[in-house]
Each structure stands twice: as structure tokens, then as C-alpha cells.
PDB file of C-alpha atoms in Angstrom:
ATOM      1  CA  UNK A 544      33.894 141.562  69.934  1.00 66.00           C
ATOM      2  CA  UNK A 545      33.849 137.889  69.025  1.00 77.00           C
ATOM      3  CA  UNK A 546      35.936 136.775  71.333  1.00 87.00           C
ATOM      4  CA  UNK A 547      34.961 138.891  74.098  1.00 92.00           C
ATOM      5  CA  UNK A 548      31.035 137.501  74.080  1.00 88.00           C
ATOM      6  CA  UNK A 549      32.826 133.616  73.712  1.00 86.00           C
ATOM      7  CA  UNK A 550      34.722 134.652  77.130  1.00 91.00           C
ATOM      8  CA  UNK A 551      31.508 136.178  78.948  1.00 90.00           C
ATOM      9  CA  UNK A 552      29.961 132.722  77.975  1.00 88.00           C
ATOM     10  CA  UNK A 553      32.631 130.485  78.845  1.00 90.00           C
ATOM     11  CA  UNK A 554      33.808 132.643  82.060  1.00 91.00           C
ATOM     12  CA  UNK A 555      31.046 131.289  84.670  1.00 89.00           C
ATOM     13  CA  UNK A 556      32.266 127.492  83.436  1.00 91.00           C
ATOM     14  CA  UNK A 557      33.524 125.188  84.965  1.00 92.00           C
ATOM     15  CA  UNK A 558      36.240 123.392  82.908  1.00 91.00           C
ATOM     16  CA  UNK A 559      35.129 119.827  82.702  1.00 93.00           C
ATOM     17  CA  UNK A 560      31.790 121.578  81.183  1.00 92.00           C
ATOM     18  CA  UNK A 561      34.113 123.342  78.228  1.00 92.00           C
ATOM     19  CA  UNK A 562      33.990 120.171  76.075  1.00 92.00           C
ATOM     20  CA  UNK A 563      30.311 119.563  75.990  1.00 93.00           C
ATOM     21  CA  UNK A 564      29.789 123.355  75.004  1.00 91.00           C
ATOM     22  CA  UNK A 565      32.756 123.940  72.467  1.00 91.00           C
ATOM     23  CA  UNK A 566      32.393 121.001  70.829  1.00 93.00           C
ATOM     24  CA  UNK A 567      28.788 121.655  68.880  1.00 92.00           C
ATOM     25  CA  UNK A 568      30.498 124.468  67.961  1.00 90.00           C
ATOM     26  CA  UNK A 569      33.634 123.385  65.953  1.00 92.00           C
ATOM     27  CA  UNK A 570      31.875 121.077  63.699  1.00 95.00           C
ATOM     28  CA  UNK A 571      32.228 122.680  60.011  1.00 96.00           C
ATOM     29  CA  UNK A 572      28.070 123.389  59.821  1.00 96.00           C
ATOM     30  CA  UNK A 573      28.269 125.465  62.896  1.00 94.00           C
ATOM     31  CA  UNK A 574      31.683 127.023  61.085  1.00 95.00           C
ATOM     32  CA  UNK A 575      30.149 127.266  57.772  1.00 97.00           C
ATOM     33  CA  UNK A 576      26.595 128.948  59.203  1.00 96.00           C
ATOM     34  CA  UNK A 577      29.141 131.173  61.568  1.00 94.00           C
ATOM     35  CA  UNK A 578      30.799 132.397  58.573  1.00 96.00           C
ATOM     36  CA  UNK A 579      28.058 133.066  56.640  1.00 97.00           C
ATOM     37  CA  UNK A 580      26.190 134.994  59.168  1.00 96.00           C
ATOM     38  CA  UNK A 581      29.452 137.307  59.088  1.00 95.00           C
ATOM     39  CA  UNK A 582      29.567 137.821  55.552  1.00 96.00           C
ATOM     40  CA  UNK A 583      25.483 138.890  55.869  1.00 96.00           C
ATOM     41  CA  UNK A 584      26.451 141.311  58.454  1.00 95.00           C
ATOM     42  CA  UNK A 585      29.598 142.786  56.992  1.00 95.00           C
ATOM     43  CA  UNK A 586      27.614 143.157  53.952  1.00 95.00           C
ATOM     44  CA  UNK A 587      24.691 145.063  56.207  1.00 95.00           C
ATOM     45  CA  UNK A 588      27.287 146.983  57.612  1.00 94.00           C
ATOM     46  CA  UNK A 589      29.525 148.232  54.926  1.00 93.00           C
ATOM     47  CA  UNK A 590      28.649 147.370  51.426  1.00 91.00           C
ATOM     48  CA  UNK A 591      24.732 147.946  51.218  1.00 92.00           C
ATOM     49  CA  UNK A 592      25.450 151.778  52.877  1.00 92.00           C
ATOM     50  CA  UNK A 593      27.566 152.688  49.730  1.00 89.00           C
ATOM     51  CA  UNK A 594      30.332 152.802  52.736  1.00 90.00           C
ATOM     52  CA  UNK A 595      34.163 153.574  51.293  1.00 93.00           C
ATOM     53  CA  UNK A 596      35.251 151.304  54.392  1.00 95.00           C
ATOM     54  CA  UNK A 597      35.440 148.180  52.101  1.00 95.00           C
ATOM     55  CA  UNK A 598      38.210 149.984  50.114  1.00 95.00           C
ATOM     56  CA  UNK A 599      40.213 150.544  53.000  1.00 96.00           C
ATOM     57  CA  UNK A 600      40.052 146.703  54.007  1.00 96.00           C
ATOM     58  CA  UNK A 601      40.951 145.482  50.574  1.00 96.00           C
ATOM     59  CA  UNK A 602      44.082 148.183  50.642  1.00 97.00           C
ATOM     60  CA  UNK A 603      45.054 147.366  54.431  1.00 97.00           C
ATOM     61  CA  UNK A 604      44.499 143.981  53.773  1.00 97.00           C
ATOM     62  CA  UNK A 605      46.762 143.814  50.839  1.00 97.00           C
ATOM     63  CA  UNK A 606      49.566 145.239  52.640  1.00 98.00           C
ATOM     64  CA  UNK A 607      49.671 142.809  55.113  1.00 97.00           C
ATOM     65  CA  UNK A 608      49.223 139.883  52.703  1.00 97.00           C
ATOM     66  CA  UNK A 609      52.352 141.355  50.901  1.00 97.00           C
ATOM     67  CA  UNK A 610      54.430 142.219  54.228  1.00 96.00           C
ATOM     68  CA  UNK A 611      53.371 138.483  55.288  1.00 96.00           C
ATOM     69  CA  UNK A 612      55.188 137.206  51.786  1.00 97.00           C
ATOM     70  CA  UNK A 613      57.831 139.262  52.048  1.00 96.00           C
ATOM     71  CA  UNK A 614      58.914 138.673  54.873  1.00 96.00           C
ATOM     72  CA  UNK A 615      61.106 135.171  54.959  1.00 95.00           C
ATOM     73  CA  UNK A 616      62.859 137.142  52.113  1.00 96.00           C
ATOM     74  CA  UNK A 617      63.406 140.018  54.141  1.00 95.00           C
ATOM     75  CA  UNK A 618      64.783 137.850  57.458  1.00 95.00           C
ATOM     76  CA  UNK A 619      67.218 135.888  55.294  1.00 95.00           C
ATOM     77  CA  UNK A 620      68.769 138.957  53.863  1.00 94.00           C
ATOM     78  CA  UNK A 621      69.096 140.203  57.717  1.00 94.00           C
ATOM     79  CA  UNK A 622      70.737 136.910  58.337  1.00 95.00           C
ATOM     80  CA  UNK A 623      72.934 137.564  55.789  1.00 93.00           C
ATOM     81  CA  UNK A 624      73.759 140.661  56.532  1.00 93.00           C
ATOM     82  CA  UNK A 625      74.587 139.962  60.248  1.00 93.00           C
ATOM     83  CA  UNK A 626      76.491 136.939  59.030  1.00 93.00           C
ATOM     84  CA  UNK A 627      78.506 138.890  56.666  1.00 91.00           C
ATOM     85  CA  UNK A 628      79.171 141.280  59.135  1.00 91.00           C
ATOM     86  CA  UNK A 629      79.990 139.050  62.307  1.00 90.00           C
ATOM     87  CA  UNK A 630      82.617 137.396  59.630  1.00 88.00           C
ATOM     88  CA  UNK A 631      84.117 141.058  59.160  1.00 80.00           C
ATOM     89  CA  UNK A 632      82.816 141.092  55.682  1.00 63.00           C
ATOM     90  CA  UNK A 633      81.959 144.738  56.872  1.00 58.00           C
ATOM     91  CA  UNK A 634      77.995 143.733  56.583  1.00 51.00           C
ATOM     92  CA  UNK A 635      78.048 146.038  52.983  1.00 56.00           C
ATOM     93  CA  UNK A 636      75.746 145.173  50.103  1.00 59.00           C
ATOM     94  CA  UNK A 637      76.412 142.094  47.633  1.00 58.00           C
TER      95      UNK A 637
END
């Protein structure tokens, strides 16, 4: 939704007026403000409504912090594997 109501605002632009309106908003008080306006709503939204939803982020959030540590482990094993195999090592477990 964010980024759809940045691209309605931007869209009618022309580009050499892009830096004049971006730029007020990347300084870290606009950021900061930004971010804490999204924590107020999220909070609105989910946690003051006695909502489950908030357990479901944590869980589906978890998973993809762990598949996002995981995985340079999981390519070099593939790389291994392939190597193993292109070397006629017959691509079998250690």
C-alpha cells in the first residue's frame, strides 16, 4: 500500500522535480516519525483488538529469518554436491 500511494504521488512528476520532493523525506526525522507512525497503527490494528494476527507474524517471520540464515549453508552443500558429482564422486553423502 506504501509504495503504491509513493507512486500515485510521484507518477504526475516530472523527474528533475523527484529530488526536491524525495529528499525531505529520507532524512532520519522524517524516517524515524515514518516508523513510528507504523508501529501506532500496527498496534491500532492488531494488538489493541486482542487480534491472534501478531502470532502469525512473529511465527512467519521467524521462518524466514531462519531460511535467510540457513541458506549460504544450504547453497554450499549444493555446490558441493554438484562438485562431487561433476568429478564422478557419484554426488552421494560425505
Amino acid at each position: 500500500m506504501a509504495l503504491r500511494t509513493f507512486y500515485n504521488e510521484i507518477k504526475g512528476m516530472k523527474v528533475r522535480e523527484l529530488p526536491g520532493y524525495l529528499k525531505p523525506r529520507l532524512t532520519w526525522d522524517y524516517i524515524k516519525k515514518s516508523a513510528d507512525q507504523a508501529v501506532d497503527r500496527y498496534i491500532e490494528k492488531y494488538i489493541e483488538t486482542s487480534s491472534v494476527e501478531p502470532l502469525f507474524h512473529v511465527c512467519i517471520g521467524g521462518m524466514i529469518f531462519s531460511y535467510l540464515v540457513a541458506l549460504p549453508h544450504e547453497r554450499r552443500h549444493l555446490e558441493h554436491q554438484q562438485a562431487a558429482a561433476a568429478a564422478g564422486g557419484g554426488g552421494g553423502h560425505h
